[in-house]
Amino acid sequence: MTTAPKGLEGVIAAESTISFIDGAEGVLEYVGHAIGDLAQHSTFEETVYLLWNQRLPTRSELADFSAALRERYEPPAGMRELITSLPKSAEPMHVLRTMVSALSMHDSSPNDNDPGSARSKALNILASTPTIVAYFDRHRRGLDLVAPDSSLSYAENFLYMLNGEKPTETMARAFDICMILHADHTLNNSTFAARVIISTMSDVYSALTGAIGSLRGPLHGGANEGVMHMLNEIPSVEEAESYIMGKIERKEKIMGFGHRVYKTKDPRAFALQGLAERLASDTGNQDLYAKSHKIELVMERELGAKGIYPNVDFYSATTYHCIGLKLDLFTPMFAMSRVAGWSGHVIEQLEDNRLYRPKAKYVGPHAVEYVPIEQR
Ligand code: ACO
């Protein structure tokens, strides 16, 4: 039997009706809907419904879904104390991973994987993640926690809990669009991790906890924080070119560029670029946007021929900065949104499950004689 390509490149490991990517043409669809259309016309709540039900909701279905989500914004009693007992120096992604895992202990039947239970657990996690992140951020800043407001949308409520005041309509809509754009992306590393875990008939909490662990890596969702570190390191727009050229000469990777599937500009990067430019101008961050755009132009000139273009993480860094989010909350923002996609895939996996169990090609020695420890 031949071995699979390294990193499983090009291997089809599941059938799915949730999302579709054409990496050559730069297409991303959720259940057949172009991502650009959803970013323009949909809301995050509606997009989650689409990913979990494979169709857009009617008005009353959306109202019921939003109500069920909003009534779960406040995590179960005990979670608040747990969050405020954490070291203030903890990294938010470690906090999120630990707290999503902890949610299972407040569920009286955490291991139920029938369709209704799986959806209900997914809703618990989706509703709780913004509260976990906002509570922890306020705890580490020594501020009173702001309880969720169930009259607010997912995006508005998160910014409200984080900042203690309701966001402007522009900021709330910009953040909602970010949530839509990050919600799903076929069989990426973290989604694959979630499907692998649930395929043992483990539980939804374990699957999503594992996915959060995968996402935080700098080659995956952690790259948006890497982009911001890079932008902070570049003193001015004028110095962006020499900085990038130096990295290319040293054969270092530039965060926010390149993708296993896209060999052209990620369609989400177009939408995020538009948002970043608009918000940068509204918030006096024009230099940050100008630096980002300069980097994109240099990268296209130098590495465009290799198919290395901006991915979702590149302009999301500028966008999140302009929304006022702290750097180490960028990846948690990605996770908050991707809970939608992970859950959709977990539900889909459970509907037609078979245990994931690939093989490894053994390349080590055989029949090795055991040498007693005193003779080694
Ligand atoms: N900067 C410079 N060169 C790059 C970059 C980059 N960002 N990405 C890929 N390359 C080069 C590699 O050095 C390699 O060159 P070589 O063939 O001359 O050795 C070639 O392109 C192929 O790169 P691989 O890392 O083998 O490609 P792979 O498909 O395994 O990796 C990945 C994809 C991990 C996303 C890669 O492009 C990368 O590390 N990018 C930076 C991190 C990043 O932005 N990650 C976020 C991805 S999107 C997401 O997960 C949400």
Coordinates of C-alpha atoms and ligand atoms in Angstrom, one line a residue:
M1 CA 0.0 0.0 0.0
T2 CA 1.3 3.4 -0.9
T3 CA 1.8 6.1 1.8
A4 CA -0.4 9.2 2.0
P5 CA 1.3 12.5 1.1
K6 CA 3.0 14.3 4.0
G7 CA 0.5 16.4 5.9
L8 CA -2.3 14.4 4.1
E9 CA -2.1 17.0 1.3
G10 CA -4.9 16.4 -1.2
V11 CA -6.4 13.4 0.7
I12 CA -10.2 13.3 0.9
A13 CA -10.9 12.1 4.4
A14 CA -14.7 12.8 4.7
E15 CA -17.8 13.6 2.6
S16 CA -19.5 16.8 3.7
T17 CA -22.3 19.1 2.7
I18 CA -21.3 22.0 4.9
S19 CA -18.7 24.0 3.0
F20 CA -16.7 24.0 -0.3
I21 CA -13.4 25.5 -1.4
D22 CA -11.9 25.9 -4.9
G23 CA -8.3 26.8 -4.1
A24 CA -7.4 27.7 -7.7
E25 CA -10.3 30.0 -8.2
G26 CA -10.5 31.4 -4.7
V27 CA -14.1 30.2 -4.0
L28 CA -15.5 29.5 -0.6
E29 CA -19.2 28.5 -0.1
Y30 CA -21.2 27.5 2.9
V31 CA -23.9 25.0 1.8
G32 CA -23.6 26.5 -1.7
H33 CA -23.8 30.2 -0.6
A34 CA -20.8 32.3 -1.7
I35 CA -19.0 33.7 1.3
G36 CA -19.1 37.2 -0.1
D37 CA -22.9 37.0 -0.3
L38 CA -23.2 35.8 3.3
A39 CA -20.8 38.5 4.5
Q40 CA -22.9 41.1 2.8
H41 CA -26.4 39.9 3.6
S42 CA -26.4 37.4 6.4
T43 CA -25.9 37.5 10.2
F44 CA -23.7 35.2 12.3
E45 CA -26.8 33.6 13.9
E46 CA -28.3 32.9 10.5
T47 CA -25.0 31.5 9.2
V48 CA -24.8 29.1 12.1
Y49 CA -28.3 27.9 11.4
L50 CA -27.3 27.4 7.8
L51 CA -24.2 25.4 8.8
W52 CA -26.1 23.2 11.2
N53 CA -29.2 22.6 9.0
Q54 CA -27.9 22.9 5.5
R55 CA -30.5 25.6 4.6
L56 CA -31.3 29.2 5.5
P57 CA -33.9 29.5 8.2
T58 CA -37.4 31.1 7.9
R59 CA -38.0 34.2 10.0
S60 CA -39.6 32.2 12.8
E61 CA -36.9 29.5 12.7
L62 CA -34.2 32.1 13.1
A63 CA -36.1 33.8 15.9
D64 CA -36.4 30.5 17.8
F65 CA -32.7 29.7 17.1
S66 CA -31.5 33.1 18.3
A67 CA -33.7 32.9 21.4
A68 CA -32.3 29.5 22.3
L69 CA -28.7 30.8 21.8
R70 CA -29.3 34.0 23.8
E71 CA -30.8 32.3 26.8
R72 CA -27.6 30.3 27.1
Y73 CA -25.2 33.3 27.0
E74 CA -24.6 33.0 30.8
P75 CA -22.6 29.8 31.4
P76 CA -23.8 27.4 34.2
A77 CA -23.3 28.5 37.8
G78 CA -19.9 27.8 39.0
M79 CA -18.1 28.7 35.7
R80 CA -17.9 32.3 36.7
E81 CA -16.0 31.3 39.9
L82 CA -13.8 29.0 37.9
I83 CA -12.8 31.7 35.5
T84 CA -12.1 34.3 38.2
S85 CA -9.9 31.7 40.0
L86 CA -7.5 31.5 37.0
P87 CA -4.1 33.1 36.9
K88 CA -4.3 36.5 35.3
S89 CA -1.2 35.7 33.3
A90 CA -2.9 32.8 31.5
E91 CA -3.2 32.9 27.7
P92 CA -6.8 33.3 26.6
M93 CA -6.6 30.3 24.2
H94 CA -5.5 28.1 27.1
V95 CA -8.3 29.5 29.2
L96 CA -10.9 28.9 26.4
R97 CA -9.7 25.3 25.9
T98 CA -9.9 24.6 29.6
M99 CA -13.3 26.2 30.1
V100 CA -14.9 24.5 27.1
S101 CA -13.7 21.3 28.6
A102 CA -15.1 22.3 32.1
L103 CA -18.5 23.0 30.6
S104 CA -19.0 19.3 30.3
M105 CA -18.9 18.9 34.0
H106 CA -22.0 21.2 34.3
D107 CA -23.9 19.0 31.9
S108 CA -25.9 16.2 33.5
S109 CA -25.6 14.0 30.4
P110 CA -22.3 15.1 28.8
N111 CA -21.8 11.9 26.7
D112 CA -25.2 11.9 24.9
N113 CA -24.5 12.0 21.2
D114 CA -28.0 11.6 19.7
P115 CA -28.8 14.4 17.2
G116 CA -30.9 16.5 19.6
S117 CA -28.3 16.2 22.4
A118 CA -25.3 17.0 20.1
R119 CA -27.0 20.1 18.9
S120 CA -27.9 21.2 22.4
K121 CA -24.3 20.8 23.6
A122 CA -23.1 22.6 20.5
L123 CA -25.4 25.5 21.4
N124 CA -24.1 25.5 25.0
I125 CA -20.6 25.9 23.8
L126 CA -21.4 28.4 21.1
A127 CA -23.3 30.6 23.6
S128 CA -20.7 30.3 26.3
T129 CA -17.5 31.0 24.4
P130 CA -17.9 34.8 24.2
T131 CA -18.8 35.0 27.9
I132 CA -15.8 32.9 28.8
V133 CA -13.4 35.1 26.8
A134 CA -15.0 38.4 28.0
Y135 CA -15.1 37.3 31.7
F136 CA -11.5 36.2 31.6
D137 CA -10.4 39.4 29.9
R138 CA -12.1 41.6 32.5
H139 CA -10.9 39.3 35.4
R140 CA -7.3 39.7 34.2
R141 CA -7.7 43.5 33.9
G142 CA -9.1 43.7 37.5
L143 CA -12.5 44.9 36.2
D144 CA -16.0 43.8 37.3
L145 CA -17.5 41.2 35.1
V146 CA -20.3 42.4 32.8
A147 CA -23.2 39.9 32.6
P148 CA -24.4 39.0 29.1
D149 CA -27.5 40.9 27.7
S150 CA -29.8 38.5 25.9
S151 CA -31.4 41.3 24.0
L152 CA -28.2 41.7 22.0
S153 CA -26.9 39.7 19.0
Y154 CA -23.9 37.4 19.4
A155 CA -21.5 40.0 18.1
E156 CA -23.0 43.0 20.0
N157 CA -23.2 41.0 23.2
F158 CA -19.6 40.0 23.1
L159 CA -18.3 43.5 22.6
Y160 CA -20.7 44.7 25.3
M161 CA -19.4 42.2 27.9
L162 CA -15.8 42.9 26.9
N163 CA -16.0 46.7 27.0
G164 CA -18.8 47.4 29.4
E165 CA -20.7 49.5 26.8
K166 CA -22.7 48.7 23.8
P167 CA -20.7 48.9 20.5
T168 CA -21.6 51.3 17.7
E169 CA -23.7 49.8 14.9
T170 CA -20.6 49.9 12.6
M171 CA -18.4 48.1 15.0
A172 CA -21.0 45.5 15.8
R173 CA -21.7 44.8 12.1
A174 CA -18.0 44.6 11.3
F175 CA -17.5 42.1 14.1
D176 CA -20.5 40.1 13.0
I177 CA -19.0 39.9 9.5
C178 CA -15.7 38.7 10.9
M179 CA -17.7 35.9 12.7
I180 CA -19.4 34.9 9.5
L181 CA -16.1 34.8 7.6
H182 CA -14.4 32.6 10.1
A183 CA -17.3 30.2 10.8
D184 CA -16.3 27.2 8.6
H185 CA -13.6 26.1 6.2
T186 CA -14.1 22.5 5.2
L187 CA -11.6 19.9 6.6
N188 CA -9.0 22.3 8.1
N189 CA -6.8 21.0 10.8
S190 CA -9.0 21.8 13.8
T191 CA -12.2 20.6 12.1
F192 CA -10.5 17.4 11.2
A193 CA -9.3 17.1 14.8
A194 CA -12.9 17.5 16.0
R195 CA -14.2 14.9 13.6
V196 CA -11.5 12.4 14.6
I197 CA -12.3 12.8 18.3
I198 CA -16.1 12.5 17.9
S199 CA -15.6 9.4 15.6
T200 CA -14.6 7.4 18.7
M201 CA -18.1 8.3 20.0
S202 CA -16.5 10.4 22.7
D203 CA -18.5 13.6 23.3
V204 CA -19.1 17.1 21.8
Y205 CA -17.1 18.9 24.6
S206 CA -14.1 16.7 24.0
A207 CA -14.2 17.2 20.2
L208 CA -14.4 21.0 20.5
T209 CA -11.8 21.1 23.2
G210 CA -9.4 19.3 20.9
A211 CA -10.3 21.6 18.1
I212 CA -9.4 24.6 20.1
G213 CA -6.0 23.1 20.9
S214 CA -5.4 22.6 17.2
L215 CA -6.5 26.1 16.2
R216 CA -4.1 27.9 18.5
G217 CA -1.0 26.7 16.6
P218 CA 0.8 29.5 14.7
L219 CA 0.5 27.5 11.4
H220 CA -3.3 27.6 11.8
G221 CA -5.5 30.1 13.7
G222 CA -2.7 31.4 15.8
A223 CA -1.3 33.1 12.7
N224 CA -3.6 36.2 13.1
E225 CA -1.7 37.1 16.3
G226 CA 1.6 36.5 14.4
V227 CA 0.5 39.0 11.8
M228 CA -0.1 41.6 14.5
H229 CA 3.3 41.0 16.1
M230 CA 4.8 41.5 12.7
L231 CA 2.9 44.7 12.0
N232 CA 4.0 46.0 15.4
E233 CA 7.6 45.2 14.6
I234 CA 7.6 47.2 11.4
P235 CA 8.3 50.8 12.5
S236 CA 6.7 52.5 9.4
V237 CA 5.1 52.0 6.1
E238 CA 8.4 52.9 4.4
E239 CA 10.2 50.1 6.2
A240 CA 7.7 47.4 5.4
E241 CA 9.4 46.4 2.1
S242 CA 12.9 45.9 3.6
Y243 CA 11.4 44.0 6.6
I244 CA 9.6 41.6 4.3
M245 CA 12.6 41.2 1.9
G246 CA 14.8 40.4 4.9
K247 CA 12.4 37.7 6.0
I248 CA 12.2 36.2 2.5
E249 CA 16.0 36.2 2.2
R250 CA 16.3 34.4 5.6
K251 CA 13.6 32.0 4.3
E252 CA 11.3 32.8 7.2
K253 CA 7.6 32.4 6.8
I254 CA 5.5 35.5 6.7
M255 CA 2.4 35.0 8.9
G256 CA -1.0 35.5 7.2
F257 CA 0.3 34.3 3.8
G258 CA 0.1 30.9 2.2
H259 CA -2.5 28.2 2.4
R260 CA -2.6 24.4 1.9
V261 CA -5.6 24.7 -0.5
Y262 CA -5.7 28.3 -1.8
K263 CA -3.1 29.1 -4.4
T264 CA -4.6 32.5 -5.0
K265 CA -6.0 35.2 -2.6
D266 CA -8.3 33.7 0.0
P267 CA -11.8 35.0 -0.7
R268 CA -12.2 35.9 3.0
A269 CA -9.2 38.1 2.7
F270 CA -11.0 40.3 0.1
A271 CA -13.9 40.9 2.5
L272 CA -11.6 41.4 5.5
Q273 CA -9.4 43.8 3.5
G274 CA -12.4 46.0 2.7
L275 CA -13.4 46.0 6.4
A276 CA -9.8 46.7 7.6
E277 CA -9.5 49.6 5.2
R278 CA -12.8 51.2 6.3
L279 CA -12.3 50.6 10.0
A280 CA -8.7 51.8 9.9
S281 CA -9.9 55.1 8.4
D282 CA -12.7 55.4 11.0
T283 CA -10.3 54.8 13.9
G284 CA -7.2 56.7 12.8
N285 CA -5.3 53.5 12.0
Q286 CA -4.5 54.3 8.4
D287 CA -0.8 53.5 8.9
L288 CA -1.6 50.0 10.0
Y289 CA -3.7 49.4 7.0
A290 CA -1.1 51.0 4.7
K291 CA 1.6 48.7 6.2
S292 CA -0.6 45.7 5.6
H293 CA -1.3 46.7 2.0
K294 CA 2.4 47.3 1.3
I295 CA 3.3 43.9 2.6
E296 CA 0.7 42.3 0.4
L297 CA 2.1 44.1 -2.7
V298 CA 5.7 43.0 -1.9
M299 CA 4.6 39.4 -1.2
E300 CA 2.7 39.3 -4.5
R301 CA 5.7 40.6 -6.4
E302 CA 8.1 38.2 -4.7
L303 CA 6.1 35.0 -3.9
G304 CA 2.9 35.4 -6.0
A305 CA 4.3 33.0 -8.6
K306 CA 4.6 30.3 -5.9
G307 CA 0.9 30.7 -5.1
I308 CA 1.5 32.5 -1.8
Y309 CA -1.2 35.1 -1.2
P310 CA -2.9 36.6 1.9
N311 CA -5.1 34.1 3.8
V312 CA -7.9 34.8 6.3
D313 CA -5.5 35.8 9.1
F314 CA -3.7 38.6 7.3
Y315 CA -6.3 41.4 7.2
S316 CA -8.2 40.0 10.2
A317 CA -5.3 41.3 12.3
T318 CA -5.8 44.9 11.3
T319 CA -9.6 44.5 11.5
Y320 CA -9.5 43.2 15.0
H321 CA -7.1 45.8 16.1
C322 CA -9.4 48.5 14.8
I323 CA -12.3 47.0 16.6
G324 CA -10.3 47.5 19.7
L325 CA -9.4 43.9 20.5
K326 CA -6.2 43.0 22.4
L327 CA -3.7 41.0 20.4
D328 CA -4.0 37.8 22.4
L329 CA -7.8 37.8 21.9
F330 CA -7.5 37.5 18.1
T331 CA -7.2 33.7 18.1
P332 CA -10.0 33.3 20.6
M333 CA -12.2 35.4 18.2
F334 CA -11.4 32.9 15.5
A335 CA -12.3 30.1 17.9
M336 CA -15.6 31.8 18.9
S337 CA -16.7 31.8 15.3
R338 CA -15.3 28.4 14.3
V339 CA -17.3 26.7 17.1
A340 CA -20.1 27.0 14.5
G341 CA -18.2 25.0 11.9
W342 CA -16.7 22.5 14.3
S343 CA -20.1 21.8 15.7
G344 CA -21.7 21.4 12.2
H345 CA -19.0 18.9 11.3
V346 CA -19.3 17.0 14.6
I347 CA -23.1 16.7 14.0
E348 CA -22.5 15.6 10.4
Q349 CA -19.9 13.0 11.5
L350 CA -22.3 11.6 14.1
E351 CA -25.0 11.2 11.5
D352 CA -22.9 8.7 9.5
N353 CA -20.0 7.8 11.8
R354 CA -17.1 5.4 11.2
L355 CA -14.1 5.4 13.5
Y356 CA -11.1 7.3 12.0
R357 CA -8.1 5.0 12.2
P358 CA -5.5 5.4 9.5
K359 CA -2.3 3.4 9.3
A360 CA 1.3 4.5 9.6
K361 CA 4.1 3.2 7.4
Y362 CA 6.6 1.7 9.9
V363 CA 10.1 2.7 8.8
G364 CA 12.0 1.5 12.0
P365 CA 14.0 -1.7 12.7
H366 CA 12.6 -5.2 13.3
A367 CA 13.6 -8.2 15.4
V368 CA 15.9 -6.2 17.6
E369 CA 17.5 -8.2 20.4
Y370 CA 16.7 -7.1 23.9
V371 CA 19.9 -6.1 25.7
P372 CA 19.7 -6.1 29.6
I373 CA 20.1 -2.6 31.0
E374 CA 23.5 -3.4 32.7
Q375 CA 25.0 -4.4 29.3
R376 CA 23.9 -1.3 27.3
Ligands
ACO1 N1 5.8 32.9 3.8 C1 6.9 32.5 3.0 N2 7.0 31.3 2.4 C2 5.9 30.5 2.5 C3 4.8 30.8 3.3 C4 4.8 32.1 3.9 N3 3.7 32.4 4.7 N4 3.9 29.8 3.2 C5 4.5 28.9 2.5 N5 5.7 29.3 2.0 C6 6.6 28.5 1.2 C7 7.4 27.5 2.0 O1 8.6 28.0 2.6 C8 7.6 26.4 1.0 O2 8.7 26.8 0.2 P1 9.8 25.8 -0.5 O3 8.9 24.9 -1.3 O4 10.7 26.6 -1.2 O5 10.4 25.1 0.7 C9 6.4 26.4 0.2 O6 5.9 27.8 0.3 C10 5.3 25.4 0.6 O7 5.1 25.7 2.0 P2 4.5 24.6 3.1 O8 4.7 25.2 4.4 O9 5.1 23.3 2.7 O10 3.0 24.6 2.6 P3 1.9 23.9 3.5 O11 0.7 23.7 2.6 O12 2.4 22.8 4.3 O13 1.5 25.1 4.6 C11 0.7 26.9 5.7 C12 0.5 25.9 4.5 C13 1.0 26.2 7.0 C14 -0.5 27.8 5.9 C15 1.9 27.8 5.3 O14 1.6 28.6 4.1 C16 2.3 28.8 6.4 O15 3.1 28.4 7.3 N6 1.8 30.1 6.4 C17 2.1 31.0 7.5 C18 1.2 30.7 8.7 C19 -0.2 31.1 8.4 O16 -0.5 32.2 7.9 N7 -1.1 30.2 8.7 C20 -2.6 30.4 8.6 C21 -3.1 29.6 7.5 S1 -4.9 29.9 7.3 C22 -5.5 29.2 8.7 O17 -5.2 28.1 9.1 C23 -6.6 29.8 9.3

